[in-house]
Amino acid sequence: MTINFEVNGARRIFEGDPFKRLIDVLREDFALTGTKEGCGEGECGACTVLLDGRPVNSCLIPICQADGHRIETVENLGIPERLSALQKAFLEEGGAQCGICTPGMLLAAAAHLKAGGKADDLSIRRALGGNLCRCTGYQHIVKAVQKAAKAPRKPRRKKA
Amino acid sequence: MRGDAFSMRVFRPASPAEAVRLFAQNPDALPLAGGTDLMVGWNSGRLNGRAVLDLSRLEEWRRIEVTDEGARIGALATHSEIESHPVLLKRLPLLAEACATVGAVQIRNRGTLGGNVANASPAGDSFPALAVYEAFVHTVSKEGRRSLPILEVFAGVKRTALRPGELIERIDVPFLPQPPARQFFRKVGSRLAQTISKAVGAGLLWLGRGGVVLGCRIAFGSVAPTVRRLRSVEECLHSGRLTPETIEKACAALSSDISPIDDVRSTRLYRMAVSRNLLRAFLTGRA
Amino acid sequence: MPAVGTNVIRKEGAEKLCGRAKFIDDLSFPDCLHGVTLRSTIPFGRIKKVSFDPSFPWDECTVATARDIPGKNAVQHIETDQPLLVGERVMHPMEPILLVAHPSRQKAYEALRHITVDYEEYDPVLTPEDSVALKAVLRAPDNLFKDVRIDKGDIAAGFAAADIVVEGEYRVPHQEQAYIEPNGMAAWLEPDGTLVAKGSMQCPYYVHKALMLLFNLPAEKVRVIQAVTGGAFGGKEDYPSVIGGHAALLAWKSRRPVKIIYDRPEDMASTSKRHPAVVRHRTGLTRDGRLLAQDIDVLFDGGAYSTMSPVVLSRGAIHASGAYACPNVRIRARAAATNSVPNGAYRGFGVPQTLFAAELHMDRIAEALRMDPAELRRRNLLREGSSTATGQVLRHSVGAADALDACLRRSRYAQKRKACAAWNKRSRNPTWRGTGLSFAYHGAGFTGGGEVFYASKAGLALDADGGVRVLAASTEMGQGEATVFAQIAADALGVPYGWVETETPDTSKVPNSGPTVASRTTMIVGRLVERAARQLKAELEEAAGKVPKSRPAWLKAVRRFLDGRPSREVICQYERPPGQQWDEKTYRGDAYGSFAYAAVVVDLEVDKLTYEVKVTRVTTAFELGRAIHPLFAEGQIIGGLTQGLGYALTENPVYKRGVMVNPHFTDYVIPTSMDAPPMDVVLLEKPYEHGAFGAKGIGELPNDTPAPAVAAALRQATGRWFTELPILPEKICKALHDDKL
């Protein structure tokens, strides 16, 4: 089956088993290994990507259901030389430790902020409720998201 | 991950008519809506070799329509769409609240109300709300359309009264003719997010002059193989006043309405005690 | 500007934040096969026959059994009692029997469904009580992996002088490490015959040693590399040697790279966890609350093989009396074999178990004495000059009282206790509230003579391009090792933090600095890095004068110093600090180089309708010697406390016939962002002269404290003692309802 979808702003075609999971297509076929598998059961949120701007568990989506949709992964948020405000805040506030939950956590947080979600402690914790982290106890993550919420919305764009 | 994509046969109907036709031809196919339950089973390898009927292209079944009488919620409307729908939030707040407690945001963005009902988990978070709103489940198959009261859909743990080849197309939830004097929804899980309910309840109460109970609808989930309307409790309360004695009588009647069990998630004693506490709090106005 | 004591940016942070950090499952290898494991379905018995369905295309697979192991069929942990694959005797459920590799992971799993195993089943021993009663002999002669006896003073005289004696029994369950990245290892053979294993791990040299034994290879023919590791918490201390051995065996047989990645249920059900324990206390005190005698019995369920049990038990036993000075102590601790999945290392390493008992017991004593729990602790707390249960006299960096006082002050403990009592008197309030205190200490570094025995090495290299690389086998797994080592090296060498990198652990490149465990990395290995950096600085200054500040001048100085050599490596080896001694036979002496101390106050409320417990705030004060990176230290503490809260309240591994039957994140309930309370962390510094820049280890201490504080708070909230973890709402409900029956 042919799947046409958008990944990180680029039109992509996947030709293969329609029931291959989105996470596997991203990781195996498009080498986007930033998306992690922590449980394969939709519990841990490490595989979170954005589908049409909303956080979803990519381990629970057969690729056929991504046909015609827009996917964003952690690779789209920024690069080490030019981090987004959210990534920078995570770096400064200790929001990432082992790093395995980090991509999913960043995407859930980015979606929350982009949707105009509130930056109070409880709203952020609610938005991140589907992303398990065993390292941080969440406090530094919540602080990082709050810091990013206060940062100017759009990062300065550098001309290539 | 033990699911084998290669082994799967996938049908992707573009219209409800095509879906019904394909399902009639392949009654063993697994209907796939948001995938939040089916894919968990598939990842474990249990569903290898099966055929899947992917309903996700049926835009017609995703809509939420509001009429004067109630909401017509397409089977594929997601929990996120329901919890944030301005009219549902106002007119069917228990349902909106219930949907807001399902899983976490990632699950709510994919999981659908129709999928939740078809899945028939004893712990379905939306069912007590649907039960007290007396929702109707509309189905379609090659044989035609049916409308079932929500409680008649559930036949047991993970079993429904749906017939082979039958799909849920929408769920109609009538608005209440009179605003209730009291209402409650409460989900009790094992943590505060991303949790499966150990007990979940919803209630509506109408009071007349002098505190006489004009009407009462209460339902609990996770305390029996299927969601339960508390008929004996409601019976106890009807037409009477909410005196401490009637409330205690109603609470005592609870044990004939529900039959909780011990399992890996909780205990019979706990589920019984919590259901009784929530019921008592609701009736005494402290929920 | 010094780096130590500041919150420099995490070395590998940007890579992780951009999804570029490569965890083992992110790496692909040419012609790679996927390995899977056929496991036993019974707790105890003998394999009679293994049958392969002839209709399955076995020619597509590589199948490896115990007979394919070129060396010894034994996984080198502390002992070698665990086979890599079952030969004949099955000792626990989920025990690896054989391995299958296939180019497709799904096909490999499919193959497992075409293998049938016939067993002869024996009656299993499933509890440590049955084990010590020798219901069956699993391990001759007495079923014990270790039997520790600690004797101090005269216990009989202590009880004879006591005004009051308090007894108690405490029970704790398994706890799952719940790292979010499941275990995974890859292995392949280099053209020169070198066997390489790469994966998620804490201890590269453990895996190295295990592979040498399994494949009968010399050290230089085995190479182990750490991939970015997605959390470990002790859970990647022992089993990477098993999984690495499995991947290597399949690679050895197939002559192709093989990757084994566990899925969540397999990881949870088949790998080691925190030991369940039963701890009994009998304590004698004076009327004014002075400890006179502590008699403590500890029994751990070790599971089927020893893995880390002897040392976990040892640490648990030494800490079992709590952070208090008592003249007469008797501790007996045993780890017994059962037919269950082996238990092993989990952050805290035996201490969360024994400390839950010790601390909750202090609260029961306080109540018996009608004394404030904080005051009882203060009267008995370890101070400078106190001696511990092993007779270790504490001479330096004893911040116990400071930590207790700071925590009580910051948390407003006394006021809160009163406020909770007042709140609980009003029956219309929807909740019951409680505030609980606990105190803990945790020895940093290996127990007893471990550091001397291990004689770790670490150091650094100065390269011709001006780069400085820290060389150590200690692994970065989120705790910040790569950053902290670079801070230490930079300051000791006198160069900016940015000029120093920490080498990825690879046994072909870094010396054996020991396993990344035991709260030892910053204090012990960091000290080796510090010493090496100071030595390098001295060498550099001798050759090229003062260490320059500007990069061009630095490069010039490095060139002059290296004088044509590609690089200069300085490696330092552990030396026992003067005066420290330990007798392994009698368990007397300096059990640890130093201890870190922590007090914690937990505020919580219990919903009267649902018995759900909401922890509303945690306040803690940590005396840690020196905070090399205060933000990371705080991150470690908050993360560890959160794991401790899970241990106390929600994490409930259900075991049936020796195996966890809820091996999913759905039913093994760890805290989410909604459950984790706000935490207030106070860091106190009393530098330890033999730790890097004065630092003591704190990795594990935060896991020790929350559970007893939670139980103490629940005592105030509900009026009940909860002596068994986890304290689920079901237990609270039952305790409150039993009264009515």
CSV table of N, CA and C in Angstrom, one decimal, chain C residues 452-512:
chain,number,residue,atom,x,y,z
C,452,VAL,N,39.1,-1.4,47.8
C,452,VAL,CA,40.5,-1.9,47.8
C,452,VAL,C,40.6,-3.1,46.9
C,453,PHE,N,39.6,-4.0,47.0
C,453,PHE,CA,39.6,-5.2,46.2
C,453,PHE,C,39.6,-4.8,44.7
C,454,TYR,N,38.7,-3.9,44.4
C,454,TYR,CA,38.5,-3.6,43.0
C,454,TYR,C,39.6,-2.7,42.4
C,455,ALA,N,40.2,-1.9,43.2
C,455,ALA,CA,41.4,-1.1,42.8
C,455,ALA,C,41.1,-0.4,41.5
C,456,SER,N,40.1,0.4,41.4
C,456,SER,CA,39.7,1.0,40.2
C,456,SER,C,40.7,2.0,39.6
C,457,LYS,N,40.7,2.2,38.3
C,457,LYS,CA,41.6,3.1,37.7
C,457,LYS,C,40.8,4.1,36.8
C,458,ALA,N,41.2,5.3,36.8
C,458,ALA,CA,40.6,6.3,35.9
C,458,ALA,C,41.6,7.4,35.7
C,459,GLY,N,41.4,8.2,34.7
C,459,GLY,CA,42.3,9.3,34.5
C,459,GLY,C,41.9,10.1,33.3
C,460,LEU,N,42.9,10.7,32.7
C,460,LEU,CA,42.5,11.5,31.5
C,460,LEU,C,43.7,11.5,30.5
C,461,ALA,N,43.3,11.9,29.3
C,461,ALA,CA,44.3,12.0,28.2
C,461,ALA,C,44.3,13.4,27.7
C,462,LEU,N,45.5,13.9,27.4
C,462,LEU,CA,45.7,15.2,26.8
C,462,LEU,C,46.1,14.9,25.3
C,463,ASP,N,45.4,15.3,24.4
C,463,ASP,CA,45.7,15.0,23.0
C,463,ASP,C,46.4,16.2,22.3
C,464,ALA,N,47.0,15.8,21.2
C,464,ALA,CA,47.8,16.8,20.4
C,464,ALA,C,46.9,18.0,19.9
C,465,ASP,N,45.6,17.7,19.7
C,465,ASP,CA,44.8,18.8,19.3
C,465,ASP,C,44.3,19.7,20.4
C,466,GLY,N,44.9,19.5,21.6
C,466,GLY,CA,44.5,20.3,22.7
C,466,GLY,C,43.3,19.8,23.5
C,467,GLY,N,42.7,18.7,23.1
C,467,GLY,CA,41.6,18.2,23.8
C,467,GLY,C,42.0,17.4,25.0
C,468,VAL,N,41.1,17.5,26.0
C,468,VAL,CA,41.3,16.7,27.2
C,468,VAL,C,40.2,15.7,27.3
C,469,ARG,N,40.5,14.4,27.4
C,469,ARG,CA,39.4,13.4,27.5
C,469,ARG,C,39.5,12.7,28.9
C,470,VAL,N,38.4,12.7,29.6
C,470,VAL,CA,38.4,11.9,30.8
C,470,VAL,C,38.2,10.4,30.4
C,471,LEU,N,39.0,9.6,31.0
C,471,LEU,CA,39.0,8.2,30.7
C,471,LEU,C,38.5,7.4,31.9
C,472,ALA,N,37.3,6.8,31.8
C,472,ALA,CA,36.8,6.0,32.9
C,472,ALA,C,35.7,5.1,32.3
C,473,ALA,N,35.5,4.0,32.9
C,473,ALA,CA,34.4,3.1,32.4
C,473,ALA,C,33.1,3.4,33.1
C,474,SER,N,33.1,4.4,33.9
C,474,SER,CA,31.8,4.8,34.6
C,474,SER,C,30.9,5.4,33.5
C,475,THR,N,29.6,5.0,33.6
C,475,THR,CA,28.7,5.3,32.5
C,475,THR,C,27.8,6.5,32.8
C,476,GLU,N,27.5,7.2,31.8
C,476,GLU,CA,26.5,8.2,31.8
C,476,GLU,C,25.1,7.6,31.6
C,477,MET,N,24.2,7.7,32.6
C,477,MET,CA,22.9,7.1,32.4
C,477,MET,C,21.8,8.1,32.8
C,478,GLY,N,22.2,9.3,32.7
C,478,GLY,CA,21.2,10.4,33.1
C,478,GLY,C,21.6,11.1,34.3
C,479,GLN,N,22.5,10.5,35.2
C,479,GLN,CA,22.8,11.1,36.4
C,479,GLN,C,23.8,12.2,36.3
C,480,GLY,N,24.5,12.3,35.1
C,480,GLY,CA,25.4,13.4,34.9
C,480,GLY,C,26.8,13.1,35.0
C,481,GLU,N,27.2,11.9,34.9
C,481,GLU,CA,28.6,11.5,35.0
C,481,GLU,C,29.5,12.2,34.0
C,482,ALA,N,29.1,12.3,32.8
C,482,ALA,CA,30.0,12.8,31.7
C,482,ALA,C,30.3,14.3,32.0
C,483,THR,N,29.3,15.0,32.5
C,483,THR,CA,29.4,16.4,32.8
C,483,THR,C,30.2,16.6,34.1
C,484,VAL,N,29.9,15.9,35.1
C,484,VAL,CA,30.6,16.0,36.4
C,484,VAL,C,32.1,15.7,36.3
C,485,PHE,N,32.4,14.6,35.6
C,485,PHE,CA,33.8,14.3,35.4
C,485,PHE,C,34.5,15.4,34.7
C,486,ALA,N,33.9,16.0,33.7
C,486,ALA,CA,34.5,17.1,32.9
C,486,ALA,C,34.7,18.3,33.8
C,487,GLN,N,33.7,18.6,34.7
C,487,GLN,CA,33.9,19.7,35.7
C,487,GLN,C,35.1,19.5,36.6
C,488,ILE,N,35.2,18.3,37.1
C,488,ILE,CA,36.2,17.9,38.0
C,488,ILE,C,37.6,18.1,37.3
C,489,ALA,N,37.7,17.5,36.1
C,489,ALA,CA,39.0,17.5,35.4
C,489,ALA,C,39.3,18.9,35.0
C,490,ALA,N,38.3,19.7,34.6
C,490,ALA,CA,38.6,21.1,34.2
C,490,ALA,C,39.2,21.9,35.3
C,491,ASP,N,38.6,21.8,36.5
C,491,ASP,CA,39.0,22.6,37.6
C,491,ASP,C,40.4,22.1,38.1
C,492,ALA,N,40.5,20.8,38.2
C,492,ALA,CA,41.8,20.3,38.7
C,492,ALA,C,43.0,20.6,37.8
C,493,LEU,N,42.6,20.7,36.5
C,493,LEU,CA,43.7,21.0,35.5
C,493,LEU,C,43.8,22.5,35.3
C,494,GLY,N,42.8,23.2,35.6
C,494,GLY,CA,42.9,24.6,35.5
C,494,GLY,C,42.5,25.1,34.1
C,495,VAL,N,41.6,24.4,33.4
C,495,VAL,CA,41.2,24.8,32.1
C,495,VAL,C,39.7,25.0,32.1
C,496,PRO,N,39.2,25.7,31.0
C,496,PRO,CA,37.7,25.8,31.0
C,496,PRO,C,37.0,24.5,30.8
C,497,TYR,N,35.8,24.4,31.3
C,497,TYR,CA,34.9,23.2,31.2
C,497,TYR,C,34.8,22.7,29.7
C,498,GLY,N,34.7,23.7,28.9
C,498,GLY,CA,34.4,23.4,27.5
C,498,GLY,C,35.6,22.7,26.8
C,499,TRP,N,36.8,22.7,27.4
C,499,TRP,CA,37.9,22.1,26.8
C,499,TRP,C,38.0,20.6,27.1
C,500,VAL,N,37.2,20.1,28.0
C,500,VAL,CA,37.2,18.8,28.5
C,500,VAL,C,36.0,18.0,28.0
C,501,GLU,N,36.3,16.8,27.5
C,501,GLU,CA,35.2,15.9,27.1
C,501,GLU,C,35.4,14.6,27.9
C,502,THR,N,34.3,13.9,28.1
C,502,THR,CA,34.4,12.6,28.7
C,502,THR,C,34.2,11.5,27.7
C,503,GLU,N,35.2,10.6,27.6
C,503,GLU,CA,35.2,9.5,26.7
C,503,GLU,C,34.0,8.6,26.9
C,504,THR,N,33.4,8.1,25.8
C,504,THR,CA,32.4,7.1,25.9
C,504,THR,C,33.0,5.8,26.5
C,505,PRO,N,32.4,5.2,27.5
C,505,PRO,CA,33.0,4.0,28.0
C,505,PRO,C,33.1,2.9,26.9
C,506,ASP,N,34.3,2.4,26.7
C,506,ASP,CA,34.6,1.4,25.7
C,506,ASP,C,35.9,0.7,26.3
C,507,THR,N,35.7,-0.6,26.6
C,507,THR,CA,36.8,-1.3,27.3
C,507,THR,C,38.1,-1.3,26.5
C,508,SER,N,38.1,-0.9,25.2
C,508,SER,CA,39.3,-0.9,24.4
C,508,SER,C,40.0,0.5,24.6
C,509,LYS,N,39.3,1.4,25.2
C,509,LYS,CA,39.8,2.8,25.3
C,509,LYS,C,39.9,3.3,26.7
C,510,VAL,N,39.1,2.8,27.6
C,510,VAL,CA,39.1,3.4,29.0
C,510,VAL,C,39.5,2.3,30.0
C,511,PRO,N,40.2,2.8,31.1
C,511,PRO,CA,40.6,1.8,32.1
C,511,PRO,C,39.4,1.4,32.9
C,512,ASN,N,39.5,0.4,33.7
C,512,ASN,CA,38.4,-0.2,34.5
C,512,ASN,C,38.2,0.7,35.8
